[in-house]
PDB file of C-alpha atoms in Angstrom:
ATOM      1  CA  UNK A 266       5.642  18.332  24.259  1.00  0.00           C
ATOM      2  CA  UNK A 267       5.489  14.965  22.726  1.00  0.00           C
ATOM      3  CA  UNK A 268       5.959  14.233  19.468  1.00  0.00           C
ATOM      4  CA  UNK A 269       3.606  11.793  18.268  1.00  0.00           C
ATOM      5  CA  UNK A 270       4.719   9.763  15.273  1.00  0.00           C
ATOM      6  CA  UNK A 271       3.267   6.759  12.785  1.00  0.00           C
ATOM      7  CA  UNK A 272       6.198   4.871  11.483  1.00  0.00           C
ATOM      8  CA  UNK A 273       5.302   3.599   7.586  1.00  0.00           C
ATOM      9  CA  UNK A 274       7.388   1.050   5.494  1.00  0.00           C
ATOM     10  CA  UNK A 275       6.698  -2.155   4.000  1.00  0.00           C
ATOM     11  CA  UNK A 276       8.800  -4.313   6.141  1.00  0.00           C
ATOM     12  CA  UNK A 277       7.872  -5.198   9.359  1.00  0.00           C
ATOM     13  CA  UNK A 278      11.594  -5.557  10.576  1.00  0.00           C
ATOM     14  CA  UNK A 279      12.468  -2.486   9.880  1.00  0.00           C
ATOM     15  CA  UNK A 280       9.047  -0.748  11.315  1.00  0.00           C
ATOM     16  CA  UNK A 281      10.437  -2.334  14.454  1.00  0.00           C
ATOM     17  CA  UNK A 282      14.002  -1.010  14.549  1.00  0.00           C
ATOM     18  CA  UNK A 283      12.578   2.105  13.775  1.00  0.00           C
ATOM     19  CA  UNK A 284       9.474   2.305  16.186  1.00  0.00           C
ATOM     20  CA  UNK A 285      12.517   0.674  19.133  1.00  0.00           C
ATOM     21  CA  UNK A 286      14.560   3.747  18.572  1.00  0.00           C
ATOM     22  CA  UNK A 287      11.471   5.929  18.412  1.00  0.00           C
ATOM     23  CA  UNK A 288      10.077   4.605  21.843  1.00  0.00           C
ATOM     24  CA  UNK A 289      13.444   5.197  23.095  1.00  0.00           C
ATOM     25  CA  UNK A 290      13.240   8.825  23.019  1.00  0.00           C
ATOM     26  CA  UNK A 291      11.073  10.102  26.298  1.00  0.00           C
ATOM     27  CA  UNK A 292       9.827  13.087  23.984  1.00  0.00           C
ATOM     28  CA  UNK A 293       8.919  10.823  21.165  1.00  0.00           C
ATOM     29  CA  UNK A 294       6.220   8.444  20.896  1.00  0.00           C
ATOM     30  CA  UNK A 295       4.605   5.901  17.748  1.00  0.00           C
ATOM     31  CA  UNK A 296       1.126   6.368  17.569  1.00  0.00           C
ATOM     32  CA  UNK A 297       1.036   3.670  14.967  1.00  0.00           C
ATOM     33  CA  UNK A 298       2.478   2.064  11.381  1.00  0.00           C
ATOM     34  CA  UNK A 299       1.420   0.641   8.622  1.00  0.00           C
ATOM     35  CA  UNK A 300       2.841  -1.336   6.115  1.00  0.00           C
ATOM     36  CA  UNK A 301       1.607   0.280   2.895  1.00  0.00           C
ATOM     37  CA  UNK A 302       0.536   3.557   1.050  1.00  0.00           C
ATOM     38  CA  UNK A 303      -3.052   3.397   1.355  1.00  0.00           C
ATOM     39  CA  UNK A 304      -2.692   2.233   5.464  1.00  0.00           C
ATOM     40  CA  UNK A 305      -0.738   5.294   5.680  1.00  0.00           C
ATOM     41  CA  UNK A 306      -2.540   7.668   4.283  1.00  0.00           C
ATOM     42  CA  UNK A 307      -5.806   6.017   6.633  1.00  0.00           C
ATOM     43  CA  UNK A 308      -3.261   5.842   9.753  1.00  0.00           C
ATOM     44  CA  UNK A 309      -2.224   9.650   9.701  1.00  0.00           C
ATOM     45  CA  UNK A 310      -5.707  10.854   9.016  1.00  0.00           C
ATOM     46  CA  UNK A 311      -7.263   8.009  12.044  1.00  0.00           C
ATOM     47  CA  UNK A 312      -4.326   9.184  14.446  1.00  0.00           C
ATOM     48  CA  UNK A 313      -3.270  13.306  13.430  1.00  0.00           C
ATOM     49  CA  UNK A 314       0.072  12.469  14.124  1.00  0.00           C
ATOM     50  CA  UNK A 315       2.791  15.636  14.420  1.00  0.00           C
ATOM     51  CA  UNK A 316       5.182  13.280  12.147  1.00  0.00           C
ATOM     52  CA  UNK A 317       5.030   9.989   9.365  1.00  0.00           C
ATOM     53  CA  UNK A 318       7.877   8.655   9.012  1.00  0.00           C
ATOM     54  CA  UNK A 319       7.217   7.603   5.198  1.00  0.00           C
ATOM     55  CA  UNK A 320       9.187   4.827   3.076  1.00  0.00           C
ATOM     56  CA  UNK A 321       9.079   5.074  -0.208  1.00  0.00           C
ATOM     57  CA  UNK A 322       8.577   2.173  -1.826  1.00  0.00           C
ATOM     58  CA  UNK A 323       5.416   0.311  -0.583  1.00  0.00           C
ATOM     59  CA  UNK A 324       2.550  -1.392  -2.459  1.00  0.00           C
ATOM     60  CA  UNK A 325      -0.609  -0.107  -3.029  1.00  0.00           C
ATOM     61  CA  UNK A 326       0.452   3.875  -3.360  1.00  0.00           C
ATOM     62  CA  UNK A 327       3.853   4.304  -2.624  1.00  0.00           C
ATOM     63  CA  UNK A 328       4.726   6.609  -0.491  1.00  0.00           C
ATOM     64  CA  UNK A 329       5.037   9.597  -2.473  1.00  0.00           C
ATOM     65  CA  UNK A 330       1.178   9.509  -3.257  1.00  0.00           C
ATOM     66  CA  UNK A 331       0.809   8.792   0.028  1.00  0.00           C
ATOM     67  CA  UNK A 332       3.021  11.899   1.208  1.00  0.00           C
ATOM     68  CA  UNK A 333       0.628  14.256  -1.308  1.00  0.00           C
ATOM     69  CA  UNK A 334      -2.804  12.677  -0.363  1.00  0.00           C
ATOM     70  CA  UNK A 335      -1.451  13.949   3.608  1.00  0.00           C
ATOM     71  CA  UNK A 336      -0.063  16.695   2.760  1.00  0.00           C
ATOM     72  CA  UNK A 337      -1.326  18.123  -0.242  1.00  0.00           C
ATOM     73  CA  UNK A 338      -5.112  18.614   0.922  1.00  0.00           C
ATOM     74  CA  UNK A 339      -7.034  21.728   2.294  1.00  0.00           C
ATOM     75  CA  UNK A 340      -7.000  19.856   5.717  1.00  0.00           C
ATOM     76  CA  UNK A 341      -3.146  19.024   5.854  1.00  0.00           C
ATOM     77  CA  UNK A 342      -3.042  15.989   8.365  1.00  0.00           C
ATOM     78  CA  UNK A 343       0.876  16.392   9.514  1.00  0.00           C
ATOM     79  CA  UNK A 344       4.119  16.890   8.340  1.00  0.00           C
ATOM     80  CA  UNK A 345       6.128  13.774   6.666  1.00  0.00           C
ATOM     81  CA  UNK A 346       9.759  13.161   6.998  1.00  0.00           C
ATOM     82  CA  UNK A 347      11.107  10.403   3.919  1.00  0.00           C
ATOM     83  CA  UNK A 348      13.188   7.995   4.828  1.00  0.00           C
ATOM     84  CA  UNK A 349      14.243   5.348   2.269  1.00  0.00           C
ATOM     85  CA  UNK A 350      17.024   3.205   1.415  1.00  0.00           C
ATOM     86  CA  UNK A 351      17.128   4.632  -2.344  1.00  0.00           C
ATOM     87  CA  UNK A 352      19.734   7.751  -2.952  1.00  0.00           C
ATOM     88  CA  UNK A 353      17.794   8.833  -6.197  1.00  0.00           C
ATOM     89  CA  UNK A 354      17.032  12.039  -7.570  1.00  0.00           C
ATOM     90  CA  UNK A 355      14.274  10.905  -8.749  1.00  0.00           C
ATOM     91  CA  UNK A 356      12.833  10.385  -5.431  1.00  0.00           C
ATOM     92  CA  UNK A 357      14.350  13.355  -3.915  1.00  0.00           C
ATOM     93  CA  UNK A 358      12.578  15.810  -6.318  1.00  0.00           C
ATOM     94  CA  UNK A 359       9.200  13.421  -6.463  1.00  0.00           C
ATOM     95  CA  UNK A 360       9.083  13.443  -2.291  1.00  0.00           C
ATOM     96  CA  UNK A 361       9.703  17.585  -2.252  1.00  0.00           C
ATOM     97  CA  UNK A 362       7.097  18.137  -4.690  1.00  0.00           C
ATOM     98  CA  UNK A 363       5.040  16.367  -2.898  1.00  0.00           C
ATOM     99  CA  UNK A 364       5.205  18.550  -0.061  1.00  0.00           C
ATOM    100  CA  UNK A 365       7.598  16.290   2.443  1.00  0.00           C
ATOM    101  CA  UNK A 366       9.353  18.171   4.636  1.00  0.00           C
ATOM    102  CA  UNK A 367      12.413  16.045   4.846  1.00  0.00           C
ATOM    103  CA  UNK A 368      14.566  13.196   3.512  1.00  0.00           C
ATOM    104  CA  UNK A 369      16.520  10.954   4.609  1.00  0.00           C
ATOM    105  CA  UNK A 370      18.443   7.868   3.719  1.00  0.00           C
ATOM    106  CA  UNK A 371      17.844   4.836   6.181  1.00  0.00           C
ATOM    107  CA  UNK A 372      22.065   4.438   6.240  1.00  0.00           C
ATOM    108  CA  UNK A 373      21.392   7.642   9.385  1.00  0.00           C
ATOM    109  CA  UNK A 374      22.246   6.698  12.849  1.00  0.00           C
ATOM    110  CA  UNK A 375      19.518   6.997  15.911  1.00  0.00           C
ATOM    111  CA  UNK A 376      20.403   9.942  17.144  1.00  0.00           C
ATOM    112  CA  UNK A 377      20.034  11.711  13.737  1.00  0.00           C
ATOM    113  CA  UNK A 378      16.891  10.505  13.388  1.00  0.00           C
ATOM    114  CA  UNK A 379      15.751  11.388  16.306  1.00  0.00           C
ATOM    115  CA  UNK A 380      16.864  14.927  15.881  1.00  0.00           C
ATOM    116  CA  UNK A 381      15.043  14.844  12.332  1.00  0.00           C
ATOM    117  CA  UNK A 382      11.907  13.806  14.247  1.00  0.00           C
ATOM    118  CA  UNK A 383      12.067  16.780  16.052  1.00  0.00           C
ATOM    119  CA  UNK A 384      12.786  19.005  13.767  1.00  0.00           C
ATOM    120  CA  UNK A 385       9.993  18.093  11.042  1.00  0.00           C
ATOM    121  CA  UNK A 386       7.559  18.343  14.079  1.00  0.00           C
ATOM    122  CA  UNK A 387       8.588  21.773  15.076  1.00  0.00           C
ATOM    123  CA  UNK A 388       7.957  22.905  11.624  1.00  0.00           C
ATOM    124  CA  UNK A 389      11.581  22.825  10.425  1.00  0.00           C
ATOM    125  CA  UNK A 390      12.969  21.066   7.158  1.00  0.00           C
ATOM    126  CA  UNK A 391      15.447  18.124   7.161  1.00  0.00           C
ATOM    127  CA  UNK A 392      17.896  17.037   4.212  1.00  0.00           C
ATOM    128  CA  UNK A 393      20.125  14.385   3.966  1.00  0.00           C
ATOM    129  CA  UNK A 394      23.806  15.412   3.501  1.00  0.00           C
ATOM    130  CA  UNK A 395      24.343  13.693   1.015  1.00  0.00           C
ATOM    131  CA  UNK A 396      21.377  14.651  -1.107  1.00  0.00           C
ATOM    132  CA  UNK A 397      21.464  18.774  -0.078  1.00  0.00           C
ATOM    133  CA  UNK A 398      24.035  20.155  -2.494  1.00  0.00           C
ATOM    134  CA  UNK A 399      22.452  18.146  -5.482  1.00  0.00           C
ATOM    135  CA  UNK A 400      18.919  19.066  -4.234  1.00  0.00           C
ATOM    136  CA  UNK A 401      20.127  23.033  -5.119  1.00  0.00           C
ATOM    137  CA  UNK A 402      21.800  22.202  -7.885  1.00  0.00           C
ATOM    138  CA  UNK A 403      19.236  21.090  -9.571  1.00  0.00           C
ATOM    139  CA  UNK A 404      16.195  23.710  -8.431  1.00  0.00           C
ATOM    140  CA  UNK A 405      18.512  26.493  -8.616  1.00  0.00           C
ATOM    141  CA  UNK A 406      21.482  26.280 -11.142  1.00  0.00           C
ATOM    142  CA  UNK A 407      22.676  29.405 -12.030  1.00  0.00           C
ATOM    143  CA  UNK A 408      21.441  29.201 -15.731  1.00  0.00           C
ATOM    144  CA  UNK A 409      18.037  29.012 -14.542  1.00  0.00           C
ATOM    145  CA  UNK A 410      15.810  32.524 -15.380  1.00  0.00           C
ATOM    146  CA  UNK A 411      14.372  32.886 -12.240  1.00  0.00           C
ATOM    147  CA  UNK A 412      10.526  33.035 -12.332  1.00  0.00           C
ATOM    148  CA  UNK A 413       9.321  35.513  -9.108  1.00  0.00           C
ATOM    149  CA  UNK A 414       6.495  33.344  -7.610  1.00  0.00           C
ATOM    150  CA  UNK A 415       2.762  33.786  -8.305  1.00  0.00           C
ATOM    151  CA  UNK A 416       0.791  35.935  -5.262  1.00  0.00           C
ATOM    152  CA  UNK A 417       4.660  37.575  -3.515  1.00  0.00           C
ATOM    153  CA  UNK A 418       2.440  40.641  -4.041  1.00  0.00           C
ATOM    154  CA  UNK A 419       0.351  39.065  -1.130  1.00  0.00           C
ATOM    155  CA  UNK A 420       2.563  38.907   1.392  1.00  0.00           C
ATOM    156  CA  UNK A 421       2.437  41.090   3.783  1.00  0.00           C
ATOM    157  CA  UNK A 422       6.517  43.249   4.689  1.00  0.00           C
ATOM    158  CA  UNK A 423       6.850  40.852   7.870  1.00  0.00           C
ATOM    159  CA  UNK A 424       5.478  37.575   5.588  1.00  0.00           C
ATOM    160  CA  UNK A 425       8.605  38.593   3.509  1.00  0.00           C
ATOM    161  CA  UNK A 426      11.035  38.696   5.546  1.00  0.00           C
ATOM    162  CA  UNK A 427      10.023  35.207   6.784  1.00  0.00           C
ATOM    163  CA  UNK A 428      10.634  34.257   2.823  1.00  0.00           C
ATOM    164  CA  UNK A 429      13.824  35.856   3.179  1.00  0.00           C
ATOM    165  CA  UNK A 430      15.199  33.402   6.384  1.00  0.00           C
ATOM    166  CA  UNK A 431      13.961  30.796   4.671  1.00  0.00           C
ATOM    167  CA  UNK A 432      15.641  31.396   1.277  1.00  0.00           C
ATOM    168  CA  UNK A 433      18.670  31.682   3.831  1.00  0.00           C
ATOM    169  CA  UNK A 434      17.441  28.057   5.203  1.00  0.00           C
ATOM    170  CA  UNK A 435      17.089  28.889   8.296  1.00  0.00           C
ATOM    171  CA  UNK A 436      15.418  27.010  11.246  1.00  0.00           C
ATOM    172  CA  UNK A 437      12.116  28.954  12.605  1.00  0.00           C
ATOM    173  CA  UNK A 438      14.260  28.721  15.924  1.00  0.00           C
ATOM    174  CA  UNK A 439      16.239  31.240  13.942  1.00  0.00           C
ATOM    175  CA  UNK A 440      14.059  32.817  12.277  1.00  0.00           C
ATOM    176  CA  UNK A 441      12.220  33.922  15.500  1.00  0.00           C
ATOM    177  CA  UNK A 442      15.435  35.010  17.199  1.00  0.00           C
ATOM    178  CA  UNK A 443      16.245  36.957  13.706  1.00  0.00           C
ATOM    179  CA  UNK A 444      13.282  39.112  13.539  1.00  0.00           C
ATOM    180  CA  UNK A 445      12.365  39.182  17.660  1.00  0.00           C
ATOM    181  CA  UNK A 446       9.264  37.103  17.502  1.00  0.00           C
ATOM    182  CA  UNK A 447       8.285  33.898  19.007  1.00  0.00           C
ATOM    183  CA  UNK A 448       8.817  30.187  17.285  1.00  0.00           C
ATOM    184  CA  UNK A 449       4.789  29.989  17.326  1.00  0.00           C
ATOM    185  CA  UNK A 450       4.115  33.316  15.525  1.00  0.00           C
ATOM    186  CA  UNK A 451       6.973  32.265  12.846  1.00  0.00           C
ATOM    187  CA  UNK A 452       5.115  28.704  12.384  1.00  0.00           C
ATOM    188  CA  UNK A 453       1.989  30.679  12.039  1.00  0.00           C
ATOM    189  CA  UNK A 454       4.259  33.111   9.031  1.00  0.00           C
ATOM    190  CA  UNK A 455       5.423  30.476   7.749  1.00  0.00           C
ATOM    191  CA  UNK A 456       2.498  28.213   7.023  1.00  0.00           C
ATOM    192  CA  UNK A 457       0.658  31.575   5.701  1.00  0.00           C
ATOM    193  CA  UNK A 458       3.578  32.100   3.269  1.00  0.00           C
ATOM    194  CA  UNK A 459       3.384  28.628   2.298  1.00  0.00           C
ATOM    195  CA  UNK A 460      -0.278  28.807   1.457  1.00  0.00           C
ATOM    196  CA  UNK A 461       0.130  32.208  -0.081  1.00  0.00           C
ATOM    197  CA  UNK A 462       2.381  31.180  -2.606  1.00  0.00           C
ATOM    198  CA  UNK A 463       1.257  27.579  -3.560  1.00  0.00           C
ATOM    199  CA  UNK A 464       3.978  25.905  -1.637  1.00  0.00           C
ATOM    200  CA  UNK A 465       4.088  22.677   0.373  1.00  0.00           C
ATOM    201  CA  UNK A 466       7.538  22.732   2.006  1.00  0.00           C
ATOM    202  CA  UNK A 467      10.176  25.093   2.725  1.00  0.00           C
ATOM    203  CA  UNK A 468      12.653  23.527   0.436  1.00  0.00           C
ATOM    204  CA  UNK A 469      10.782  25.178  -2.100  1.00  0.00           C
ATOM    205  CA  UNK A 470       9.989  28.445  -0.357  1.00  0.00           C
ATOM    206  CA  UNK A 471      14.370  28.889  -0.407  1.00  0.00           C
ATOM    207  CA  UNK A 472      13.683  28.076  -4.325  1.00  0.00           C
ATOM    208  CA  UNK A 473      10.681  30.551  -4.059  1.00  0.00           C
ATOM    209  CA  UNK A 474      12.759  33.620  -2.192  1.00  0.00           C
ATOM    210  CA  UNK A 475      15.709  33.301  -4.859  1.00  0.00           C
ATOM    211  CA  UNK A 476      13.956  33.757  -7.781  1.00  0.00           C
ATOM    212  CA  UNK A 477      12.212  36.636  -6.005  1.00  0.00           C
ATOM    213  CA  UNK A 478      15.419  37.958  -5.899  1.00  0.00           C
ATOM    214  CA  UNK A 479      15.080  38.218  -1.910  1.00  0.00           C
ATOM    215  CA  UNK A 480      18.427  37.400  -1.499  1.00  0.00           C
ATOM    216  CA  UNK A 481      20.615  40.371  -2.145  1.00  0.00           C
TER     217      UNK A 481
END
């Protein structure tokens, strides 16, 4: 399968460094880029792309109204990985919420990348190292009275235990070898728990399963 990706940032430099290491993967290929918010938003819905590789600052929208105008919508066009030169929390919370399904800082090497890619198309969520521990720090710190998630009583036993992997942040390459299933059927679980519970990315389904108390 190859993953077809549109490659958004400002700065037409870097959308060529980045679309160069792209091209150089022979599973990966740029279906197009843009060079702000609003061409984004128009490029992902013109092209369904599996991936948009989203910078954050950009005129117009930037591209955190961008990610929720993609992702955020009945019709969700595709998934969108961050990447940004901009180590703020600020950002990091603001690009979650918005329902990306990774982040990254632009100081990553190719292969990284590349393996992000990948991982954001197969449904998977990405974090930057550097950015992880504070990301759970700040949705989950042990203070917090956690608040069990509107419509749990929806899901159906095997929808839970889905909840339950993910609270454990696991890949749905795990999750499928976990509870015997294929990685389709999980996508399918996951996307249904997702939708069940108001949630655009699995960063905040591990948020979701902890305050459910999922996790022992």
């Amino acid at each position: 399968m190859t993953v077809r990706v549109v490659v958004a940032d400002d700065q037409a430099a870097i959308r060529t460094g980045l679309m160069m290491i792209l091209d150089s993967a022979p599973d990966i290929s740029v279906v197009g880029e843009a060079g702000d918010g609003l061409a984004a938003v128009a490029m992902a819905r013109q092209t369904a792309p599996d991936v948009v590789l989203m910078d954050i600052r950009m005129p117009g929208i930037d591209g955190i109204e961008a990610t929720r105008r993609i992702v955020g919508t009945p019709d969700r066009v595709c998934e969108v990985l961050v990447l940004t030169t901009f180590d703020l929390d600020e950002y990091v919370d603001n690009a979650l919420a918005a329902g990306a399904a990774g982040f990254l800082l632009k100081s990553v090497d190719a292969p990284s990348l590349l393996a992000a890619v990948r991982a954001v198309a197969r449904g998977d969520g990405v974090l930057a190292p550097e950015v992880t521990r504070r990301v759970i720090a700040r949705l989950a710190p042990p203070t917090r009275r956690p608040q069990p998630p509107a419509g749990l009583g929806d899901l159906t036993p095997r929808e839970t235990d889905v909840l339950t992997c993910l609270g454990r942040g696991m890949s749905n390459a795990e999750i499928a070898a976990a509870l015997v299933i294929t990685e389709a059927t999980t996508k399918t679980h996951v996307s249904r728990v997702l939708t069940k519970l108001g949630l655009r990315s699995r960063v905040q389904a591990a948020i979701a399963a902890q305050d459910a108390g999922l996790m022992g």
